[in-house]
Coordinates of C-alpha atoms and ligand atoms in Angstrom, one line a residue:
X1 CA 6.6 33.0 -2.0
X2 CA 4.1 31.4 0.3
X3 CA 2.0 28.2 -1.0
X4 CA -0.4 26.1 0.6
X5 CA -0.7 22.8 -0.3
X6 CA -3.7 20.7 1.0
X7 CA -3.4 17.1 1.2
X8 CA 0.3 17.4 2.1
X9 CA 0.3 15.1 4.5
X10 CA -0.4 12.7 2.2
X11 CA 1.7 10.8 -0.5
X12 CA 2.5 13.2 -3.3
X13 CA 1.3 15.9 -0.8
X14 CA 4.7 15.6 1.6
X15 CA 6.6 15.4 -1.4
X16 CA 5.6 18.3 -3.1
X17 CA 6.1 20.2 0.4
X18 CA 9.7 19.4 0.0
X19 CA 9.6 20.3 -3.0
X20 CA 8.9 23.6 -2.5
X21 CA 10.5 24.3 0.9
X22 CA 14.1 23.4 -1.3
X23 CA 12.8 26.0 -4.1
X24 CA 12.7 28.6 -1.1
X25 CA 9.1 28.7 -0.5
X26 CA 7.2 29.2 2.7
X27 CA 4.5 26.0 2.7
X28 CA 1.2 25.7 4.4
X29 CA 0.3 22.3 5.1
X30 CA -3.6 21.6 5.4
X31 CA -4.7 18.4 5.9
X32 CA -7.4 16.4 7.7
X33 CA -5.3 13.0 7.9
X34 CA -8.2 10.9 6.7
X35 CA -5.7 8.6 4.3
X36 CA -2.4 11.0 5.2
X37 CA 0.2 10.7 8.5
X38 CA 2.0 13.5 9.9
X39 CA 5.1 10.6 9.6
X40 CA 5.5 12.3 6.1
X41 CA 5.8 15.6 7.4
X42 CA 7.6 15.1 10.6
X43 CA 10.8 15.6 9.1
X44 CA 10.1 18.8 7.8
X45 CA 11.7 21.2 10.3
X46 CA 12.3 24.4 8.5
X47 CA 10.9 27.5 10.2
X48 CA 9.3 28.1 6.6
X49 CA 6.7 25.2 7.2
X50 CA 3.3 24.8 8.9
X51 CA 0.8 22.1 9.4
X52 CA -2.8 22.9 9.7
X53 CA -5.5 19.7 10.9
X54 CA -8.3 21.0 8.8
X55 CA -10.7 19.6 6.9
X56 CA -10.7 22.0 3.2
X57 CA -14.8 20.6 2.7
X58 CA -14.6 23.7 5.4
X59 CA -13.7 27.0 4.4
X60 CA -10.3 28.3 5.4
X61 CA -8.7 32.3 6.1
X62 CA -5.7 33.1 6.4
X63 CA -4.1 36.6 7.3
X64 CA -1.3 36.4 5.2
X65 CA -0.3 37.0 1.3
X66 CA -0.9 33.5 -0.1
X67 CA 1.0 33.7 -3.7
X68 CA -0.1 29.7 -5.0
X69 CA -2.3 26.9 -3.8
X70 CA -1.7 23.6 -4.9
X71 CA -5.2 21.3 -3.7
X72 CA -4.0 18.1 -3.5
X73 CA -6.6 16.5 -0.8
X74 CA -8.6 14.1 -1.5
X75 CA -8.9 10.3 -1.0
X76 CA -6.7 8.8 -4.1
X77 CA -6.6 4.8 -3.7
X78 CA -9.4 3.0 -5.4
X79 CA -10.0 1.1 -2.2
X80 CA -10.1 4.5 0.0
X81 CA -12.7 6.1 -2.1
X82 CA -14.9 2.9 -2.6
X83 CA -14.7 3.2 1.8
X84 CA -14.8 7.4 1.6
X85 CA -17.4 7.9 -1.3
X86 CA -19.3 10.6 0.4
X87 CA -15.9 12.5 1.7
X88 CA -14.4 12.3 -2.2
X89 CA -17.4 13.6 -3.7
X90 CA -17.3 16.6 -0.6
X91 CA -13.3 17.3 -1.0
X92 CA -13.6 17.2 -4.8
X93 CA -16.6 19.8 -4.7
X94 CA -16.6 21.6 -1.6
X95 CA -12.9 21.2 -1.2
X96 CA -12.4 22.6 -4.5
X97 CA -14.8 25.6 -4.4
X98 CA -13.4 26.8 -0.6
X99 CA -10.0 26.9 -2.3
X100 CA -11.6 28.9 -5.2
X101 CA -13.1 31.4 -2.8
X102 CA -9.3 31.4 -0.8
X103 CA -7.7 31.6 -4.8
X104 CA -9.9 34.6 -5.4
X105 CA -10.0 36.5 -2.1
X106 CA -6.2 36.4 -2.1
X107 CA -5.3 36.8 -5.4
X108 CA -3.2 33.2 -5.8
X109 CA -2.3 31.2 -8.3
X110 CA -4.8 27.7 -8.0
X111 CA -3.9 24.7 -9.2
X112 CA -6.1 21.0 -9.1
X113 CA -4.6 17.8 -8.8
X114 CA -7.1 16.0 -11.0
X115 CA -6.7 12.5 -12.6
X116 CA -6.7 10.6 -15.2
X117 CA -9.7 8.5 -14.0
X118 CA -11.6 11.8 -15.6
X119 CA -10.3 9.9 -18.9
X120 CA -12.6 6.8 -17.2
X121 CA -12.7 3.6 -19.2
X122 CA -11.3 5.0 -22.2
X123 CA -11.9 4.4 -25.5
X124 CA -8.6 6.0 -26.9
X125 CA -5.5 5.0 -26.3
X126 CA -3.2 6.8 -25.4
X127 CA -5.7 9.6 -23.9
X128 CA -4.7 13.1 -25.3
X129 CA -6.0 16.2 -22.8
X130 CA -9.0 17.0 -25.8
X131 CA -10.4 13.5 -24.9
X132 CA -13.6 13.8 -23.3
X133 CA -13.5 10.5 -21.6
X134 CA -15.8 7.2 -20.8
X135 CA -17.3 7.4 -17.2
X136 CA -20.0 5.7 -15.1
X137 CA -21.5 8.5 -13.1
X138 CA -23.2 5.8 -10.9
X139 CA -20.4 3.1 -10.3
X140 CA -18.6 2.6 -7.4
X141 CA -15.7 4.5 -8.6
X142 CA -18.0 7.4 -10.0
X143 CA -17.4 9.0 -6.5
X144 CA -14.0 9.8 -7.3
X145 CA -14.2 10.6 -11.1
X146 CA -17.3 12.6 -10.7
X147 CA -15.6 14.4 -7.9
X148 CA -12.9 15.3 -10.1
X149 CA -14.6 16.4 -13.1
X150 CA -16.6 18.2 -11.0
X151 CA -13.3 20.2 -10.0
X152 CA -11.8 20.5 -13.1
X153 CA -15.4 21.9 -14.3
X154 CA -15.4 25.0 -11.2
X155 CA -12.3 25.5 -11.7
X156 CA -12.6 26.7 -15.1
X157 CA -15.3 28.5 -14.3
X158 CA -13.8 30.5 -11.6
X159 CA -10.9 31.3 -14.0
X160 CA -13.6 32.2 -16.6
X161 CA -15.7 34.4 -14.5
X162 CA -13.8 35.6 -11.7
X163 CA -10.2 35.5 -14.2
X164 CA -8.6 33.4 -11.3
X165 CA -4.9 32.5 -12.4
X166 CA -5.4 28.5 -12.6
X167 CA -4.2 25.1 -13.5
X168 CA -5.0 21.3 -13.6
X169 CA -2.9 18.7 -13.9
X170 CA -4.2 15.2 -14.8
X171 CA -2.5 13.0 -12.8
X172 CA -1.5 9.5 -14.5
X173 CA -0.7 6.1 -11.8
X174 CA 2.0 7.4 -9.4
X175 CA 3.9 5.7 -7.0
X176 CA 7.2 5.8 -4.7
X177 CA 8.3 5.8 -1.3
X178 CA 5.3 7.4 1.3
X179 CA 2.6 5.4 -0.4
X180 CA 1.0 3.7 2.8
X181 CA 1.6 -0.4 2.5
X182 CA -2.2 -1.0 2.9
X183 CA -3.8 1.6 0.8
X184 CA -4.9 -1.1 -1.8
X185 CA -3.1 0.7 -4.7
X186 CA -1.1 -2.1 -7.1
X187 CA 2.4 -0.8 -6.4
X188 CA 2.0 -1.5 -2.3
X189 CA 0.2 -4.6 -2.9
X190 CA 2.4 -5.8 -4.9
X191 CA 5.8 -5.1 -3.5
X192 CA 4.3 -6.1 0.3
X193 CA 2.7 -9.5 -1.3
X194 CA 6.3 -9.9 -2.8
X195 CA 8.6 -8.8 0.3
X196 CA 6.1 -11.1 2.3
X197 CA 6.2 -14.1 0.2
X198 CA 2.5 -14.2 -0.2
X199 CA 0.4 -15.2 -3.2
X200 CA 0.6 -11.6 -6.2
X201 CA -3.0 -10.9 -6.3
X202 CA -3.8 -10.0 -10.1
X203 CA -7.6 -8.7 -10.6
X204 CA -9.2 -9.9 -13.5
X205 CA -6.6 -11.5 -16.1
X206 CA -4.5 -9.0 -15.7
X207 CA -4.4 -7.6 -20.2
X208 CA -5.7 -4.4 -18.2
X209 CA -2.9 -1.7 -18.4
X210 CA -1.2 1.0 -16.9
X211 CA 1.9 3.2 -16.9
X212 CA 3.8 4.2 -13.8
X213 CA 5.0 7.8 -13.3
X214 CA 8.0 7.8 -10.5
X215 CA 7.2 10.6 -7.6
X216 CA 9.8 13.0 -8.2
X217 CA 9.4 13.4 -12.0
X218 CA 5.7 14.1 -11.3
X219 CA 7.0 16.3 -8.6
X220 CA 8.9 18.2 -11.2
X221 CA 6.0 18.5 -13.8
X222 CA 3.5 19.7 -11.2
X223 CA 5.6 22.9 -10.1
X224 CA 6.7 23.4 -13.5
X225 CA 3.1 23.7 -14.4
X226 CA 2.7 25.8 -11.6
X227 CA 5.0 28.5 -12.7
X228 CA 4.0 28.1 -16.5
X229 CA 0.5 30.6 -18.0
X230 CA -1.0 27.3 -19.3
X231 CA -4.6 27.0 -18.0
X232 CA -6.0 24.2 -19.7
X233 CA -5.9 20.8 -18.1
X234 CA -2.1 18.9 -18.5
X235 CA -1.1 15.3 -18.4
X236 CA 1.5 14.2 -16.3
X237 CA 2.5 10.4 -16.5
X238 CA 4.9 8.2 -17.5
X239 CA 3.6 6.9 -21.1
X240 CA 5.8 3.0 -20.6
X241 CA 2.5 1.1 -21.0
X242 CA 2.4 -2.2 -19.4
X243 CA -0.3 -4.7 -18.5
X244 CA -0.6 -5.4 -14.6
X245 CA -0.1 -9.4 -15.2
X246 CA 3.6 -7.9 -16.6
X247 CA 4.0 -5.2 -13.9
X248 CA 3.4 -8.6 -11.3
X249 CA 6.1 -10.4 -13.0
X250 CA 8.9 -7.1 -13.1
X251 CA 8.1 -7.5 -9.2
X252 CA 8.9 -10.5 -8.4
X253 CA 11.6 -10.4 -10.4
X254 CA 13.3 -6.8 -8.7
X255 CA 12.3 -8.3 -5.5
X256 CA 13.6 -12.1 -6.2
X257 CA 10.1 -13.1 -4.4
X258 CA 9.2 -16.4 -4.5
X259 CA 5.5 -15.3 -4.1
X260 CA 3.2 -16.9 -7.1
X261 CA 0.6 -15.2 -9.0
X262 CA -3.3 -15.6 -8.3
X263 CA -5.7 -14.3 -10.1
X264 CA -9.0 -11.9 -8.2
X265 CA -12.5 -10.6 -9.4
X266 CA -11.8 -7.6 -11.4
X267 CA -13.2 -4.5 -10.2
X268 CA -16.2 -2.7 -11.1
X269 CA -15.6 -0.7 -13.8
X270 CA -11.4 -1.0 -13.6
X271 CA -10.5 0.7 -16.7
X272 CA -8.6 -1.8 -19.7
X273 CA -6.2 1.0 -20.7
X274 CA -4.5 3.8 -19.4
X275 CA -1.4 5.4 -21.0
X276 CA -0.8 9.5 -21.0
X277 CA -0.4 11.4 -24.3
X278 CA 2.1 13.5 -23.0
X279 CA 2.8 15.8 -26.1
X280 CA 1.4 18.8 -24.4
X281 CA 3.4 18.5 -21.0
X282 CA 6.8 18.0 -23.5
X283 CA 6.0 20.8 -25.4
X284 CA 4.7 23.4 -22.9
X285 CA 7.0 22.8 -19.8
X286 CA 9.6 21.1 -21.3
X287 CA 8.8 18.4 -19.3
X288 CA 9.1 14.4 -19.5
X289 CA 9.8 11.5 -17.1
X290 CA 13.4 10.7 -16.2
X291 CA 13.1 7.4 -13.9
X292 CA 13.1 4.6 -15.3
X293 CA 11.0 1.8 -14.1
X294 CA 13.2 -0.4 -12.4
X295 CA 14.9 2.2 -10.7
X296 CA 12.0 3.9 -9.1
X297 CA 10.5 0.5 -7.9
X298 CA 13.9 -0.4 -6.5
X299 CA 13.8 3.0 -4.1
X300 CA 10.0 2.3 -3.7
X301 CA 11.4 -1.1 -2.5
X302 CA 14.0 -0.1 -0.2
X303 CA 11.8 2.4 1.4
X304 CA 9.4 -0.6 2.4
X305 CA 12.3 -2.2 4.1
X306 CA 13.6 0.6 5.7
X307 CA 10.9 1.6 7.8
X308 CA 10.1 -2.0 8.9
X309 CA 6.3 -1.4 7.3
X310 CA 6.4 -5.8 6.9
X311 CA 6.1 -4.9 10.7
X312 CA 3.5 -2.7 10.9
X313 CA 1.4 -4.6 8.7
Ligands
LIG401 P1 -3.0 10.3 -0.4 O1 -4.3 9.6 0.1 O2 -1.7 9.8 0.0 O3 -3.1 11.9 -0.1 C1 -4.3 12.6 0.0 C2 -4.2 13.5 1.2 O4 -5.4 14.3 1.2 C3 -4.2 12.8 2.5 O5 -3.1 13.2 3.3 C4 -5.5 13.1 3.1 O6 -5.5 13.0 4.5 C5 -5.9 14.4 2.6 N1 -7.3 14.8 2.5 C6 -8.3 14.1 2.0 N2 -9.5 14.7 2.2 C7 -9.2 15.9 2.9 C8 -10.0 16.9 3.4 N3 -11.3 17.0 3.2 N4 -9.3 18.0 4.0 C9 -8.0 17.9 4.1 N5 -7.2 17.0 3.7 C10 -7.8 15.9 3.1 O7 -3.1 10.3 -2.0 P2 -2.0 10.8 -3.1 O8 -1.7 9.6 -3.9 O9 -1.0 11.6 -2.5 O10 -3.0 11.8 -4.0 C11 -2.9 13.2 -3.9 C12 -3.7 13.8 -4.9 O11 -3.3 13.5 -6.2 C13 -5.2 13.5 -4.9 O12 -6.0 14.6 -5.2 C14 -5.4 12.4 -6.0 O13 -6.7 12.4 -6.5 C15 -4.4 12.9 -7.0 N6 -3.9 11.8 -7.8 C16 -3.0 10.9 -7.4 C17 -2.6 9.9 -8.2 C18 -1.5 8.9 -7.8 O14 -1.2 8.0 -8.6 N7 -0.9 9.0 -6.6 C19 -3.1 9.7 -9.5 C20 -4.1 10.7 -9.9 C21 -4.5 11.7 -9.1
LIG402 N1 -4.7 -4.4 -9.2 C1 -4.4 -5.7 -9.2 N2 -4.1 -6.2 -7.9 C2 -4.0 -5.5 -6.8 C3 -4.3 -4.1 -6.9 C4 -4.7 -3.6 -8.1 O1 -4.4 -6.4 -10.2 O2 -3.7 -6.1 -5.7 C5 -5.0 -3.8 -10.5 C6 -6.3 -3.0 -10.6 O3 -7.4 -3.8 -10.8 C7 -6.0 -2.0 -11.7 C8 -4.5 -1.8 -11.6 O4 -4.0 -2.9 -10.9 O5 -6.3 -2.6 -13.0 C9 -4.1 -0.5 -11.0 O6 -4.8 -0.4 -9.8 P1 -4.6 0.8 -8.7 O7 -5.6 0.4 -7.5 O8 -3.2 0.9 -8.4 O9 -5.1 2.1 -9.4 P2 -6.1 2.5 -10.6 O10 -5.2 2.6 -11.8 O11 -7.1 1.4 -10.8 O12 -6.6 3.8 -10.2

């Protein structure tokens, strides 16, 4: 079995890359590095892997049988798309469709890594798949949900038209070791603010909530969704709702930080809610998070320290 999996040098990328490498496949690593290292990959040293610098808003050929292509590139953080709008909207469009074309011309199995920012600011709670979602086409954070719906939209269309095998996945907040300290996302912020004894910056008043999916169960649900027939988009999440003025305090209290809590403007368009209706994802793959809360921060934690990232900062 031979995959590609674009974004893999990213966060969820490298992990997915070991993913599969332990299942037995031969991976294809694509990646541009514009938010991803090749420190995530570098320990990958199995003959079955490859890296490939490319940018995917540039079509790609390969020789070879490809059997599945997971396209996982794109900008992710809130704070990398606000600075990247005009390379999200590319990866999630172009990116997307010169996958398609690579899907079709090769006879693979396609899967998008879309989001759950396709839900927007919602206005159900928890967001079921047959939501259609609340979104601001022209706010700052458009670029990135746009982008995405844009995908999800081709990519049924391929499978419509053309009968390309394909999935999406909506991806709910995911976080563990690999995340980069600085890339603005809550769980780095937080645990570097609290390692560093510096003031928890909460946006807004911090009711706004999310729930946190631990890497390696979403890991797990991707590839299962992978080898399932389901075509229509799945959520993958962990549904523990919280609100980020709680998820501040958990922090500092895993972390025994002294670090006090200050409030910041609220983003543009942040959404208030976010929880996954997983129902579907239980029901078709079997499929629900394992890692608890605590126990995924507290590996997300000791990865910080590991690598001397305070350091690097
Ligand atoms: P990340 O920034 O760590 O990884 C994204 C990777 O894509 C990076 O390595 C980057 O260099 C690469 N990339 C971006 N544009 C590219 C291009 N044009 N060509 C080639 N490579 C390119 O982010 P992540 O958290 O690992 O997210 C991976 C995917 O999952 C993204 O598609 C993101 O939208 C989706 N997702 C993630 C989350 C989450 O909580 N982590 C939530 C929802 C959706
Ligand atoms: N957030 C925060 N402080 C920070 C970073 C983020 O209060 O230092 C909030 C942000 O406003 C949002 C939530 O935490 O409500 C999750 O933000 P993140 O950037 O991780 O991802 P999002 O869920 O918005 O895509």
């Amino acid at each position: 079995m031979k995959s590609i999996v674009t974004g893999g040098a990213g966060f969820l990328g490298s992990h997915l890359c070991d993913y599969l490498l332990e299942k037995g496949h031969e991976v294809i690593c694509v990646d541009n590095l514009i938010t991803g290292t090749t420190k995530n990959i570098e320990h990958l040293n199995s003959d079955r892997f490859t890296y490939i610098r490319h940018d995917v808003t540039k079509p790609i050929y390969f020789g070879d049988k490809i059997d599945y292509i997971f396209h996982l590139a794109s900008p992710a953080s809130p704070i990398d798309y606000l600075e990247l709008p005009i390379q999200t909207l590319k990866v999630g469009a172009l990116g997307t469709y010169n996958l398609l074309g690579l899907a079709k011309e090769q006879g693979a199995r396609f899967l998008l890594a879309s989001t759950s920012e396709v839900y927007g600011d919602p206005l159900v709670n928890p967001q079921p798949e047959t939501y259609w979602g609340n979104v601001n086409p022209i706010g700052p954070r458009g670029v990135y949900d746009e982008a995405k719906r844009y995908a999800e939209a081709i990519t049924m269309a391929y499978h419509r038209y053309h009968g390309i095998d394909t999935r999406i996945v909506r991806i709910f907040n995911t976080y563990g070791p690999r995340m980069r300290v600085n890339d603005g996302r809550v769980v780095p912020n937080f645990i570097m603010q609290a390692l560093s004894g510096e003031d928890i910056t909460v946006y807004g008043d911090g009711s706004q909530t999310r729930s946190f999916c631990y890497v390696s169960d979403l890991i797990e649900g991707i590839y299962r969704l992978m080898m399932s027939d389901f075509t229509d988009p799945v959520n993958i999440g962990n549904p523990a709702e919280m609100s980020v003025l709680e998820f501040a305090k958990v922090i500092i209290e895993i972390t025994g930080s002294k670090s006090k809590i200050v409030y910041e403007n609220l983003p543009v368009d942040d959404p208030k809610v976010r929880r996954p209706d997983i129902s579907k994802a239980k029901e078709l793959l079997g499929w629900e998070p394992k890692v608890e809360l605590r126990e995924g921060l507290s590996k997300t934690i000791e990865y910080f320290n590991d690598f001397g990232l305070l350091q690097q900062q």
